[in-house]
Every structure is written in C-alpha cells, then in structure tokens.
Amino acid sequence: MHDSSIFNIRIDFEKSKGSYIFDKNTGHAYLDFFGLYASLPLGYNHPIFQTKEFLAESSRLASIKIPNCEIISDEAQSFLKEFSGHPSMKHFKYFHFSCTGALAIEAAIKIAIDKKSTSKPCIISLKESFHGINSYGGFVTDRFYPASLRLEGLPDFGWPKIHNPKIVYRNGEIDKQKTDESLAQFLKEFEACIKKFGAENIPAFLVEPIQATYGDSYFPQGFFTKSRELCDKYNICLIFDEIQTGFGATGKMWYFEHFGIIPDIVAFGKKTQVSGVMAKAAYGKTFETPIRLEVTWDGSLLDMVRCKYILQAYKKYNILENAIARGKEIVKGLKELSALKNLRATGLLVAFDFESAVERDDVFKTAVQKRLICNKTRDRSIRLRPNLNLNAKEAQEAVSIFQDIYAHRGVR
C-alpha cells in the first residue's frame, strides 16, 4: 500500500497541526505544500473539527458504513441541503456523489450520453489531460508519463484527444502569437471530430479548466468562450473536471467563476472529501431512473459530514479570501527568484518551471531536506498545493526556503 510513497512520512494525526504534518519516522514536522495530493482544504486539526457538534456527528457514524442509495439518513440530507444550497451551486439542479474522482467523471459522461441518446458515443477530451485512471476516467485520460504507468496496455475506446491550446510562454511572458495559433489548431481539430464522428454521436467535451496533473497548464479566455460556443452550436455537453481546481483552491469555489462560462456538468472531488457531479436542469434524464448511477458506496457519509463542516469553516473563517491573499504573498516572494520560470498561480494553485529536470529534482530534494514538501510534476515543474487556511507566517516560511536554496546556489 505504501510502496509508491514519495516522502515516506508516517503521519502522527495528533501532532500534525495547521500546515504542518508531523512525521513519526523522523520526529519532525514538515511544512505541507503537497496537501495530500491537493485534497487538504483546511490543514491539520482545524478548530471546526474540534467542535462538539462535529465530534458528536462523526462519532455516531464511525461504526457503520451505510449504502446511501438505499438507506436514508438525516446526516446525508443535511449535507445535501448545505452543499446544494451554496450560492456557487445555483446553476445546477442535479447532484450525484461517488467515492472517488474517476467515478465522478464516469457519472458525468453517462449523464451526457443519456441525454444524447446515441448508440455510438464519442467523448472528446484534450491531450495532456488527466481525469483519473478508473473506467471512463481512464478512457479520457491522455497517456502521458506518469499516467502512462497506470494505463499502459489498457483500452481507451479510441475516443479522440485533441490539441491542447494551453498558454505558451516565452522568456517568462505569454507568447500571444503562439497561444493564438494553438487555439486555432484546437478549433480545427474540434471541427474535424464533428466531421469524422458526427455531432449526433458526440455527447460531451470534457475539460480540466487548468490541466493540473500535467503541470498547471492554463488556457486563454478565448478557449473557454469558444468551447461554450461550439458545444451550444452542436448540442454537446460541456463538462468541467474541477476535481483539482474546485472547492476554493483558486480563491473562488469553482474555477469557472473566474471567467463567466458555465459548464453543463461539473465533476468535483479532492477538497470536497466526497466526490461527485452537479448537472444543469437540462440533464435530468439520467435522474428519472433513480438507480441509473447508483452503486453500493455512493460516497462515504463520514466524508459528507466532513465536507459540510468544511463549508461552514469557509464562511466562518473567510477561507476563500485567505486563499487569495496568501497566494498573492507567495507569488510576490517567488517572483524575486529569476531561476524559477513561468511562475503561474490562481489563488493557492501555484506552479513554476526550471531550466532542467536536474535542477528541479535538486531543488525538490533540498526543499524536503529543509522540511518543506511539495509536488514535482512532469519533467521540470513543481506545483505548490498548500491548504486554504494557510497563514502569512507559513506562506513566508515556504518562500524563504526557496530563497535560501537559491542563496546557497549563488543565484537569485
């Protein structure tokens, strides 16, 4: 179970606090900018989880895991009311919950297929995308390293993965000409899919609004505008995979709120604790048959309760505002390091590149030695994924570690 561990940390649940994970193996606390694969919304032992209400509610549920599809509970209904009632969910009528992100992607695709009613469904996704490795999630995920290690030799239905029109950088600045050319190539390949498969056989276009696993690849505003226009034109469902970008990571509950394009279905997970989808009213066909998406464990009730209290903490402690402020502080500090290339961030989703994989690996290794853990990705990138309750002192500590690493290298 632990053979793939990067950090070999044996967590002490009681001693871990705030943004620090305490390691029993070394007896040290590490500043956690890894964030349990970006799934840690409030840090360790947040006060909201010390309240009498949370402790009583969670202890009632700890000894029994019920199938939510069959057994009704006050706790599940209370969670659904709070979750679906959040102002950021106002565009969506239907909600379904699952035990992991890849199954949320599968549910989203099935909902889109049901609406299209085609016997030859073809889902369009993008190159360099990651949507999980299980079932339909694996079919739409591109086979880049290291996802290829988990998907090599497994089928993908032959569904098209078209050009990724990510923002292109040159000397640390956005190369507008190359970015525009890339967007034009995407549009060309999208239209080619329409011609090849027929719009009537394409239920959905699936997008990570920031391609997180590939290294935080961003898209220009025009990509989202054109995607919405194309999906409306050809009656195709626009699905956003917000499993990594959603639930406050960017300073808004959902990344799509930053650019005013509303998807038809959103898949969520990680920071929400329980994964799932939310769909617009037009996508109700699936929900007319209550068992259509159901499995035994449609999400854990304990995860739902934890999510409910996280939502309460977001409001009580101004968590989204904090994410924006801390993100700006981190970016301001890291901008002083010219060795870090293509620094990009929204809220507390932060990433940067290096000149080489050797430099990246050395900086990563040194950061861990200085008791900062983060997430290296692709060939020469690092992603920072702190929790959203990060305080100013912790943010500055992380910046100072990177500054110290380069000070010892004689580089700024």
Tab-separated table of C-alpha atoms in Angstrom:
chain	number	residue	atom	x	y	z
A	1	MET	CA	0.000	0.000	0.000
A	2	HIS	CA	2.901	2.388	0.692
A	3	ASP	CA	5.414	1.216	-1.923
A	4	SER	CA	4.929	4.359	-4.052
A	5	SER	CA	5.360	6.833	-1.164
A	6	ILE	CA	7.399	9.875	-2.217
A	7	PHE	CA	8.189	11.252	1.227
A	8	ASN	CA	7.992	8.122	3.411
A	9	ILE	CA	6.151	10.115	6.082
A	10	ARG	CA	4.349	8.183	8.811
A	11	ILE	CA	1.751	10.681	9.970
A	12	ASP	CA	1.065	11.468	13.617
A	13	PHE	CA	-2.571	12.539	13.494
A	14	GLU	CA	-2.483	14.206	16.905
A	15	LYS	CA	0.749	16.187	16.479
A	16	SER	CA	0.033	17.381	12.942
A	17	LYS	CA	-1.386	20.900	13.126
A	18	GLY	CA	-2.153	23.773	10.803
A	19	SER	CA	0.046	23.466	7.721
A	20	TYR	CA	2.473	21.042	9.362
A	21	ILE	CA	2.355	17.281	9.043
A	22	PHE	CA	4.249	15.516	11.822
A	23	ASP	CA	6.330	12.513	10.818
A	24	LYS	CA	6.723	9.683	13.335
A	25	ASN	CA	9.673	8.276	11.377
A	26	THR	CA	11.895	11.331	11.813
A	27	GLY	CA	10.229	13.070	14.739
A	28	HIS	CA	9.966	16.246	12.647
A	29	ALA	CA	7.118	18.426	11.411
A	30	TYR	CA	7.122	19.242	7.685
A	31	LEU	CA	5.531	22.304	6.138
A	32	ASP	CA	2.990	20.696	3.848
A	33	PHE	CA	2.704	22.319	0.424
A	34	PHE	CA	1.852	18.918	-1.040
A	35	GLY	CA	-1.583	18.958	0.552
A	36	LEU	CA	-2.251	15.212	0.429
A	37	TYR	CA	-2.437	15.346	-3.357
A	38	ALA	CA	-4.283	18.703	-3.160
A	39	SER	CA	-7.098	17.190	-1.107
A	40	LEU	CA	-6.445	19.041	2.184
A	41	PRO	CA	-8.710	22.094	2.427
A	42	LEU	CA	-8.156	23.334	5.990
A	43	GLY	CA	-4.875	21.866	7.152
A	44	TYR	CA	-4.457	19.557	10.115
A	45	ASN	CA	-6.691	19.571	13.207
A	46	HIS	CA	-8.607	22.703	12.244
A	47	PRO	CA	-10.802	24.120	15.066
A	48	ILE	CA	-14.001	23.312	13.134
A	49	PHE	CA	-13.213	19.629	13.692
A	50	GLN	CA	-12.814	20.131	17.437
A	51	THR	CA	-16.365	21.368	17.955
A	52	LYS	CA	-18.831	19.341	19.984
A	53	GLU	CA	-21.178	19.207	17.009
A	54	PHE	CA	-18.663	17.696	14.597
A	55	LEU	CA	-17.284	15.230	17.127
A	56	ALA	CA	-20.762	14.037	18.087
A	57	GLU	CA	-21.965	13.721	14.494
A	58	SER	CA	-18.861	11.918	13.229
A	59	SER	CA	-18.698	9.529	16.174
A	60	ARG	CA	-22.299	8.444	15.528
A	61	LEU	CA	-21.324	7.374	12.014
A	62	ALA	CA	-17.913	5.816	12.603
A	63	SER	CA	-19.014	2.240	13.286
A	64	ILE	CA	-21.399	1.756	10.326
A	65	LYS	CA	-20.990	2.478	6.618
A	66	ILE	CA	-24.424	2.639	5.016
A	67	PRO	CA	-25.330	2.468	1.306
A	68	ASN	CA	-26.663	5.987	0.762
A	69	CYS	CA	-28.571	4.828	-2.302
A	70	GLU	CA	-30.839	2.689	-0.124
A	71	ILE	CA	-30.747	3.830	3.496
A	72	ILE	CA	-31.977	7.342	4.268
A	73	SER	CA	-30.193	9.348	6.950
A	74	ASP	CA	-30.677	12.783	8.468
A	75	GLU	CA	-26.941	13.341	8.079
A	76	ALA	CA	-26.914	12.770	4.316
A	77	GLN	CA	-29.937	15.006	3.813
A	78	SER	CA	-28.393	17.727	5.984
A	79	PHE	CA	-25.209	17.570	3.909
A	80	LEU	CA	-27.063	17.698	0.595
A	81	LYS	CA	-29.068	20.714	1.726
A	82	GLU	CA	-25.938	22.619	2.743
A	83	PHE	CA	-23.884	21.584	-0.289
A	84	SER	CA	-26.504	22.143	-2.993
A	85	GLY	CA	-27.709	25.306	-1.274
A	86	HIS	CA	-24.356	27.049	-1.540
A	87	PRO	CA	-24.666	30.110	-3.819
A	88	SER	CA	-21.978	28.762	-6.168
A	89	MET	CA	-24.168	25.740	-6.979
A	90	LYS	CA	-27.143	27.840	-8.130
A	91	HIS	CA	-26.709	26.882	-11.803
A	92	PHE	CA	-27.175	23.168	-11.108
A	93	LYS	CA	-30.236	21.106	-10.274
A	94	TYR	CA	-28.977	17.525	-10.011
A	95	PHE	CA	-26.299	16.116	-7.699
A	96	HIS	CA	-24.736	12.678	-7.517
A	97	PHE	CA	-21.962	11.572	-5.164
A	98	SER	CA	-19.258	8.957	-5.573
A	99	CYS	CA	-16.298	7.541	-3.678
A	100	THR	CA	-13.548	8.847	-5.978
A	101	GLY	CA	-12.930	11.388	-8.729
A	102	ALA	CA	-12.689	8.919	-11.615
A	103	LEU	CA	-16.182	7.625	-10.815
A	104	ALA	CA	-17.428	11.206	-10.772
A	105	ILE	CA	-16.036	11.550	-14.308
A	106	GLU	CA	-17.792	8.321	-15.276
A	107	ALA	CA	-21.090	9.633	-13.888
A	108	ALA	CA	-20.685	12.913	-15.801
A	109	ILE	CA	-20.060	11.059	-19.061
A	110	LYS	CA	-23.014	8.712	-18.517
A	111	ILE	CA	-25.315	11.671	-17.851
A	112	ALA	CA	-24.169	13.282	-21.111
A	113	ILE	CA	-24.589	10.032	-23.064
A	114	ASP	CA	-28.115	9.560	-21.705
A	115	LYS	CA	-29.136	12.998	-22.922
A	116	LYS	CA	-27.633	12.464	-26.376
A	117	SER	CA	-29.206	9.004	-26.789
A	118	THR	CA	-26.645	7.656	-29.245
A	119	SER	CA	-25.516	4.061	-29.609
A	120	LYS	CA	-22.055	5.161	-30.771
A	121	PRO	CA	-20.971	7.724	-28.175
A	122	CYS	CA	-17.661	9.502	-28.610
A	123	ILE	CA	-16.293	11.776	-25.876
A	124	ILE	CA	-13.813	14.491	-26.844
A	125	SER	CA	-11.049	15.350	-24.375
A	126	LEU	CA	-7.687	17.084	-24.666
A	127	LYS	CA	-4.143	15.884	-24.994
A	128	GLU	CA	-2.176	16.141	-21.746
A	129	SER	CA	-5.385	15.793	-19.733
A	130	PHE	CA	-5.843	13.694	-16.606
A	131	HIS	CA	-9.289	12.520	-15.476
A	132	GLY	CA	-8.366	9.562	-13.280
A	133	ILE	CA	-7.386	6.004	-14.129
A	134	ASN	CA	-10.568	4.060	-13.404
A	135	SER	CA	-13.144	3.061	-16.020
A	136	TYR	CA	-14.391	6.017	-18.103
A	137	GLY	CA	-11.890	8.292	-16.341
A	138	GLY	CA	-9.103	6.148	-17.784
A	139	PHE	CA	-10.663	6.237	-21.257
A	140	VAL	CA	-10.495	10.043	-21.463
A	141	THR	CA	-7.107	10.486	-19.758
A	142	ASP	CA	-4.152	11.048	-22.066
A	143	ARG	CA	-1.334	8.529	-21.747
A	144	PHE	CA	1.498	10.857	-20.741
A	145	TYR	CA	4.086	9.950	-18.103
A	146	PRO	CA	3.448	9.113	-15.258
A	147	ALA	CA	-0.241	8.426	-16.004
A	148	SER	CA	1.002	6.005	-18.655
A	149	LEU	CA	2.461	3.780	-15.934
A	150	ARG	CA	-1.071	3.129	-14.680
A	151	LEU	CA	-2.841	2.969	-18.032
A	152	GLU	CA	-0.392	1.378	-20.459
A	153	GLY	CA	-1.947	-1.573	-22.278
A	154	LEU	CA	-5.482	-0.755	-21.115
A	155	PRO	CA	-8.262	0.231	-23.580
A	156	ASP	CA	-9.393	3.801	-24.178
A	157	PHE	CA	-12.344	3.257	-26.550
A	158	GLY	CA	-10.481	5.178	-29.261
A	159	TRP	CA	-12.093	8.398	-28.086
A	160	PRO	CA	-10.291	11.419	-29.576
A	161	LYS	CA	-7.859	13.506	-27.568
A	162	ILE	CA	-7.363	16.704	-29.473
A	163	HIS	CA	-4.838	19.538	-29.390
A	164	ASN	CA	-4.384	21.234	-26.043
A	165	PRO	CA	-4.474	25.030	-26.603
A	166	LYS	CA	-2.607	25.921	-23.426
A	167	ILE	CA	-0.975	29.291	-22.945
A	168	VAL	CA	2.505	29.352	-24.463
A	169	TYR	CA	5.301	31.157	-22.599
A	170	ARG	CA	8.434	32.742	-23.988
A	171	ASN	CA	11.095	34.188	-21.673
A	172	GLY	CA	8.601	34.118	-18.813
A	173	GLU	CA	5.941	36.082	-20.698
A	174	ILE	CA	2.849	34.890	-22.559
A	175	ASP	CA	3.589	34.454	-26.264
A	176	LYS	CA	0.326	35.772	-27.684
A	177	GLN	CA	1.031	34.771	-31.269
A	178	LYS	CA	1.868	31.156	-30.388
A	179	THR	CA	-1.073	30.993	-27.985
A	180	ASP	CA	-3.455	32.249	-30.674
A	181	GLU	CA	-2.044	29.747	-33.166
A	182	SER	CA	-2.537	26.972	-30.633
A	183	LEU	CA	-6.169	27.980	-30.109
A	184	ALA	CA	-6.718	27.933	-33.872
A	185	GLN	CA	-5.317	24.390	-34.027
A	186	PHE	CA	-7.724	23.296	-31.284
A	187	LEU	CA	-10.691	24.734	-33.190
A	188	LYS	CA	-9.555	22.961	-36.355
A	189	GLU	CA	-9.286	19.596	-34.609
A	190	PHE	CA	-12.623	20.029	-32.813
A	191	GLU	CA	-14.382	20.650	-36.118
A	192	ALA	CA	-12.559	17.631	-37.585
A	193	CYS	CA	-14.081	15.469	-34.830
A	194	ILE	CA	-17.538	16.767	-35.716
A	195	LYS	CA	-16.954	15.812	-39.340
A	196	LYS	CA	-15.491	12.388	-38.533
A	197	PHE	CA	-17.862	11.173	-35.813
A	198	GLY	CA	-20.948	13.364	-36.360
A	199	ALA	CA	-22.245	15.815	-33.780
A	200	GLU	CA	-25.117	13.434	-33.047
A	201	ASN	CA	-22.576	10.909	-31.716
A	202	ILE	CA	-20.615	13.299	-29.513
A	203	PRO	CA	-22.330	13.600	-26.134
A	204	ALA	CA	-19.649	15.649	-24.376
A	205	PHE	CA	-16.476	17.674	-24.455
A	206	LEU	CA	-14.529	17.094	-21.238
A	207	VAL	CA	-12.064	19.710	-19.975
A	208	GLU	CA	-9.801	20.310	-16.996
A	209	PRO	CA	-10.024	24.126	-16.817
A	210	ILE	CA	-6.430	24.045	-15.549
A	211	GLN	CA	-4.518	20.925	-16.544
A	212	ALA	CA	-3.163	20.301	-13.079
A	213	THR	CA	-1.500	16.892	-13.300
A	214	TYR	CA	0.373	17.864	-16.446
A	215	GLY	CA	1.901	20.809	-14.588
A	216	ASP	CA	-0.771	23.512	-14.245
A	217	SER	CA	-1.257	24.318	-17.910
A	218	TYR	CA	-3.533	27.345	-18.281
A	219	PHE	CA	-5.879	28.175	-21.138
A	220	PRO	CA	-6.626	31.618	-22.589
A	221	GLN	CA	-10.070	33.126	-22.054
A	222	GLY	CA	-10.827	32.583	-25.725
A	223	PHE	CA	-10.625	28.829	-25.259
A	224	PHE	CA	-13.469	28.817	-22.758
A	225	THR	CA	-15.580	31.186	-24.836
A	226	LYS	CA	-15.094	29.129	-28.000
A	227	SER	CA	-15.699	25.842	-26.165
A	228	ARG	CA	-19.041	27.110	-24.886
A	229	GLU	CA	-19.990	28.367	-28.349
A	230	LEU	CA	-19.040	25.083	-30.040
A	231	CYS	CA	-20.902	22.965	-27.513
A	232	ASP	CA	-24.013	25.125	-27.880
A	233	LYS	CA	-23.766	25.016	-31.669
A	234	TYR	CA	-23.522	21.217	-31.863
A	235	ASN	CA	-25.658	20.363	-28.820
A	236	ILE	CA	-22.698	18.892	-26.955
A	237	CYS	CA	-22.447	18.776	-23.177
A	238	LEU	CA	-19.582	20.867	-21.774
A	239	ILE	CA	-18.123	19.069	-18.751
A	240	PHE	CA	-15.561	20.708	-16.485
A	241	ASP	CA	-13.405	18.431	-14.384
A	242	GLU	CA	-12.879	20.628	-11.307
A	243	ILE	CA	-11.600	17.832	-9.098
A	244	GLN	CA	-8.305	19.678	-8.626
A	245	THR	CA	-9.313	23.282	-9.359
A	246	GLY	CA	-12.578	23.362	-7.439
A	247	PHE	CA	-13.843	23.972	-3.927
A	248	GLY	CA	-11.870	27.102	-3.180
A	249	ALA	CA	-8.403	26.224	-4.458
A	250	THR	CA	-8.302	29.268	-6.753
A	251	GLY	CA	-9.946	31.697	-4.322
A	252	LYS	CA	-13.420	31.027	-5.717
A	253	MET	CA	-15.489	27.942	-5.073
A	254	TRP	CA	-15.137	26.869	-8.720
A	255	TYR	CA	-12.594	27.928	-11.270
A	256	PHE	CA	-15.291	28.561	-13.905
A	257	GLU	CA	-16.461	31.505	-11.777
A	258	HIS	CA	-13.295	33.374	-12.768
A	259	PHE	CA	-14.231	33.660	-16.447
A	260	GLY	CA	-18.026	33.595	-16.585
A	261	ILE	CA	-18.523	30.423	-18.646
A	262	ILE	CA	-20.979	27.999	-17.055
A	263	PRO	CA	-20.415	24.314	-17.886
A	264	ASP	CA	-23.338	21.908	-18.168
A	265	ILE	CA	-21.843	19.425	-15.715
A	266	VAL	CA	-19.102	19.826	-13.104
A	267	ALA	CA	-17.159	16.925	-11.615
A	268	PHE	CA	-15.675	17.559	-8.181
A	269	GLY	CA	-13.555	15.763	-5.598
A	270	LYS	CA	-10.356	16.049	-3.540
A	271	LYS	CA	-11.005	19.089	-1.278
A	272	THR	CA	-14.720	18.281	-1.184
A	273	GLN	CA	-13.755	14.976	0.511
A	274	VAL	CA	-16.693	13.248	-1.201
A	275	SER	CA	-16.520	13.206	-4.997
A	276	GLY	CA	-19.420	13.666	-7.381
A	277	VAL	CA	-21.100	15.693	-10.099
A	278	MET	CA	-23.596	18.502	-10.409
A	279	ALA	CA	-25.618	18.969	-13.572
A	280	LYS	CA	-27.911	21.579	-15.065
A	281	ALA	CA	-31.670	21.029	-15.270
A	282	ALA	CA	-31.455	20.033	-18.964
A	283	TYR	CA	-29.542	16.892	-17.947
A	284	GLY	CA	-32.258	15.294	-15.870
A	285	LYS	CA	-32.905	12.187	-17.997
A	286	THR	CA	-30.455	10.057	-16.031
A	287	PHE	CA	-32.063	11.046	-12.751
A	288	GLU	CA	-35.518	9.951	-13.896
A	289	THR	CA	-34.287	6.398	-13.216
A	290	PRO	CA	-33.053	6.640	-9.600
A	291	ILE	CA	-30.803	3.574	-9.776
A	292	ARG	CA	-29.111	4.633	-13.022
A	293	LEU	CA	-25.859	5.805	-11.393
A	294	GLU	CA	-26.090	4.023	-8.068
A	295	VAL	CA	-23.518	1.690	-6.564
A	296	THR	CA	-23.267	0.393	-3.013
A	297	TRP	CA	-20.980	3.173	-1.813
A	298	ASP	CA	-22.216	6.383	-3.431
A	299	GLY	CA	-19.808	8.392	-1.348
A	300	SER	CA	-18.989	7.976	2.334
A	301	LEU	CA	-21.331	9.539	4.856
A	302	LEU	CA	-18.331	10.488	7.011
A	303	ASP	CA	-16.847	12.332	4.041
A	304	MET	CA	-20.142	14.147	3.531
A	305	VAL	CA	-20.225	15.256	7.155
A	306	ARG	CA	-16.621	16.448	6.940
A	307	CYS	CA	-17.480	18.391	3.769
A	308	LYS	CA	-20.430	20.045	5.486
A	309	TYR	CA	-18.213	21.354	8.276
A	310	ILE	CA	-15.565	22.466	5.781
A	311	LEU	CA	-18.232	24.595	4.087
A	312	GLN	CA	-19.100	26.092	7.456
A	313	ALA	CA	-15.429	26.844	8.100
A	314	TYR	CA	-15.096	28.541	4.703
A	315	LYS	CA	-17.768	31.013	5.754
A	316	LYS	CA	-16.787	31.433	9.405
A	317	TYR	CA	-13.057	31.882	8.777
A	318	ASN	CA	-13.178	33.688	5.376
A	319	ILE	CA	-11.192	30.882	3.798
A	320	LEU	CA	-11.625	31.927	0.154
A	321	GLU	CA	-10.424	35.443	0.881
A	322	ASN	CA	-7.478	33.955	2.742
A	323	ALA	CA	-6.569	31.764	-0.236
A	324	ILE	CA	-6.388	34.817	-2.487
A	325	ALA	CA	-4.294	36.836	-0.027
A	326	ARG	CA	-1.821	34.054	0.754
A	327	GLY	CA	-1.486	33.185	-2.926
A	328	LYS	CA	-0.503	36.768	-3.730
A	329	GLU	CA	2.104	36.737	-0.962
A	330	ILE	CA	3.656	33.526	-2.256
A	331	VAL	CA	3.778	34.782	-5.832
A	332	LYS	CA	5.301	38.103	-4.747
A	333	GLY	CA	8.077	36.292	-2.892
A	334	LEU	CA	8.815	33.752	-5.598
A	335	LYS	CA	8.932	36.424	-8.315
A	336	GLU	CA	12.189	37.593	-6.759
A	337	LEU	CA	13.799	34.315	-7.851
A	338	SER	CA	14.700	34.661	-11.515
A	339	ALA	CA	15.718	30.995	-11.628
A	340	LEU	CA	12.064	29.987	-11.355
A	341	LYS	CA	10.499	30.048	-14.813
A	342	ASN	CA	6.910	30.676	-15.934
A	343	LEU	CA	5.549	31.307	-12.446
A	344	ARG	CA	1.765	30.910	-12.657
A	345	ALA	CA	-0.892	30.941	-9.985
A	346	THR	CA	-4.545	31.429	-9.200
A	347	GLY	CA	-5.295	31.577	-5.510
A	348	LEU	CA	-3.283	28.794	-3.894
A	349	LEU	CA	-2.750	26.778	-7.059
A	350	VAL	CA	0.883	27.711	-7.701
A	351	ALA	CA	3.370	26.234	-10.172
A	352	PHE	CA	6.682	27.090	-11.780
A	353	ASP	CA	9.255	25.528	-14.088
A	354	PHE	CA	13.022	25.095	-14.101
A	355	GLU	CA	15.693	25.159	-16.780
A	356	SER	CA	16.181	21.411	-16.460
A	357	ALA	CA	14.929	18.277	-14.754
A	358	VAL	CA	18.241	18.041	-12.887
A	359	GLU	CA	17.771	21.485	-11.346
A	360	ARG	CA	14.137	20.755	-10.487
A	361	ASP	CA	14.973	17.459	-8.821
A	362	ASP	CA	17.793	19.033	-6.826
A	363	VAL	CA	15.587	21.884	-5.599
A	364	PHE	CA	12.823	19.435	-4.711
A	365	LYS	CA	15.219	17.210	-2.766
A	366	THR	CA	16.716	20.169	-0.911
A	367	ALA	CA	13.257	21.526	-0.043
A	368	VAL	CA	12.349	18.201	1.562
A	369	GLN	CA	15.631	18.258	3.497
A	370	LYS	CA	14.585	21.682	4.755
A	371	ARG	CA	11.256	20.118	5.771
A	372	LEU	CA	9.063	21.533	3.032
A	373	ILE	CA	7.120	19.013	0.966
A	374	CYS	CA	5.603	19.902	-2.390
A	375	ASN	CA	4.698	18.193	-5.643
A	376	LYS	CA	7.063	17.771	-8.575
A	377	THR	CA	5.393	17.020	-11.874
A	378	ARG	CA	6.288	16.356	-15.490
A	379	ASP	CA	9.920	16.790	-16.487
A	380	ARG	CA	10.841	20.124	-14.909
A	381	SER	CA	7.962	21.594	-12.883
A	382	ILE	CA	6.940	21.947	-9.242
A	383	ARG	CA	3.415	22.533	-8.004
A	384	LEU	CA	2.557	24.026	-4.607
A	385	ARG	CA	-0.697	22.865	-3.021
A	386	PRO	CA	-0.954	24.317	0.495
A	387	ASN	CA	-4.203	24.156	2.427
A	388	LEU	CA	-6.539	27.130	2.110
A	389	ASN	CA	-6.246	28.066	5.795
A	390	LEU	CA	-2.534	28.760	5.321
A	391	ASN	CA	-1.414	31.739	7.398
A	392	ALA	CA	1.017	34.509	6.443
A	393	LYS	CA	3.851	33.113	8.582
A	394	GLU	CA	3.590	29.694	6.919
A	395	ALA	CA	3.438	31.245	3.456
A	396	GLN	CA	6.561	33.288	4.152
A	397	GLU	CA	8.356	30.239	5.538
A	398	ALA	CA	7.829	28.374	2.255
A	399	VAL	CA	9.054	31.356	0.216
A	400	SER	CA	12.075	31.726	2.496
A	401	ILE	CA	13.022	28.076	1.976
A	402	PHE	CA	13.121	28.517	-1.795
A	403	GLN	CA	15.011	31.786	-1.413
A	404	ASP	CA	17.515	30.091	0.895
A	405	ILE	CA	18.025	27.227	-1.566
A	406	TYR	CA	18.993	29.662	-4.308
A	407	ALA	CA	21.015	31.861	-1.975
A	408	HIS	CA	23.258	28.863	-1.295
A	409	ARG	CA	23.470	28.306	-5.044
A	410	GLY	CA	24.541	31.908	-5.516
A	411	VAL	CA	21.511	32.554	-7.708
A	412	ARG	CA	18.585	34.951	-7.324
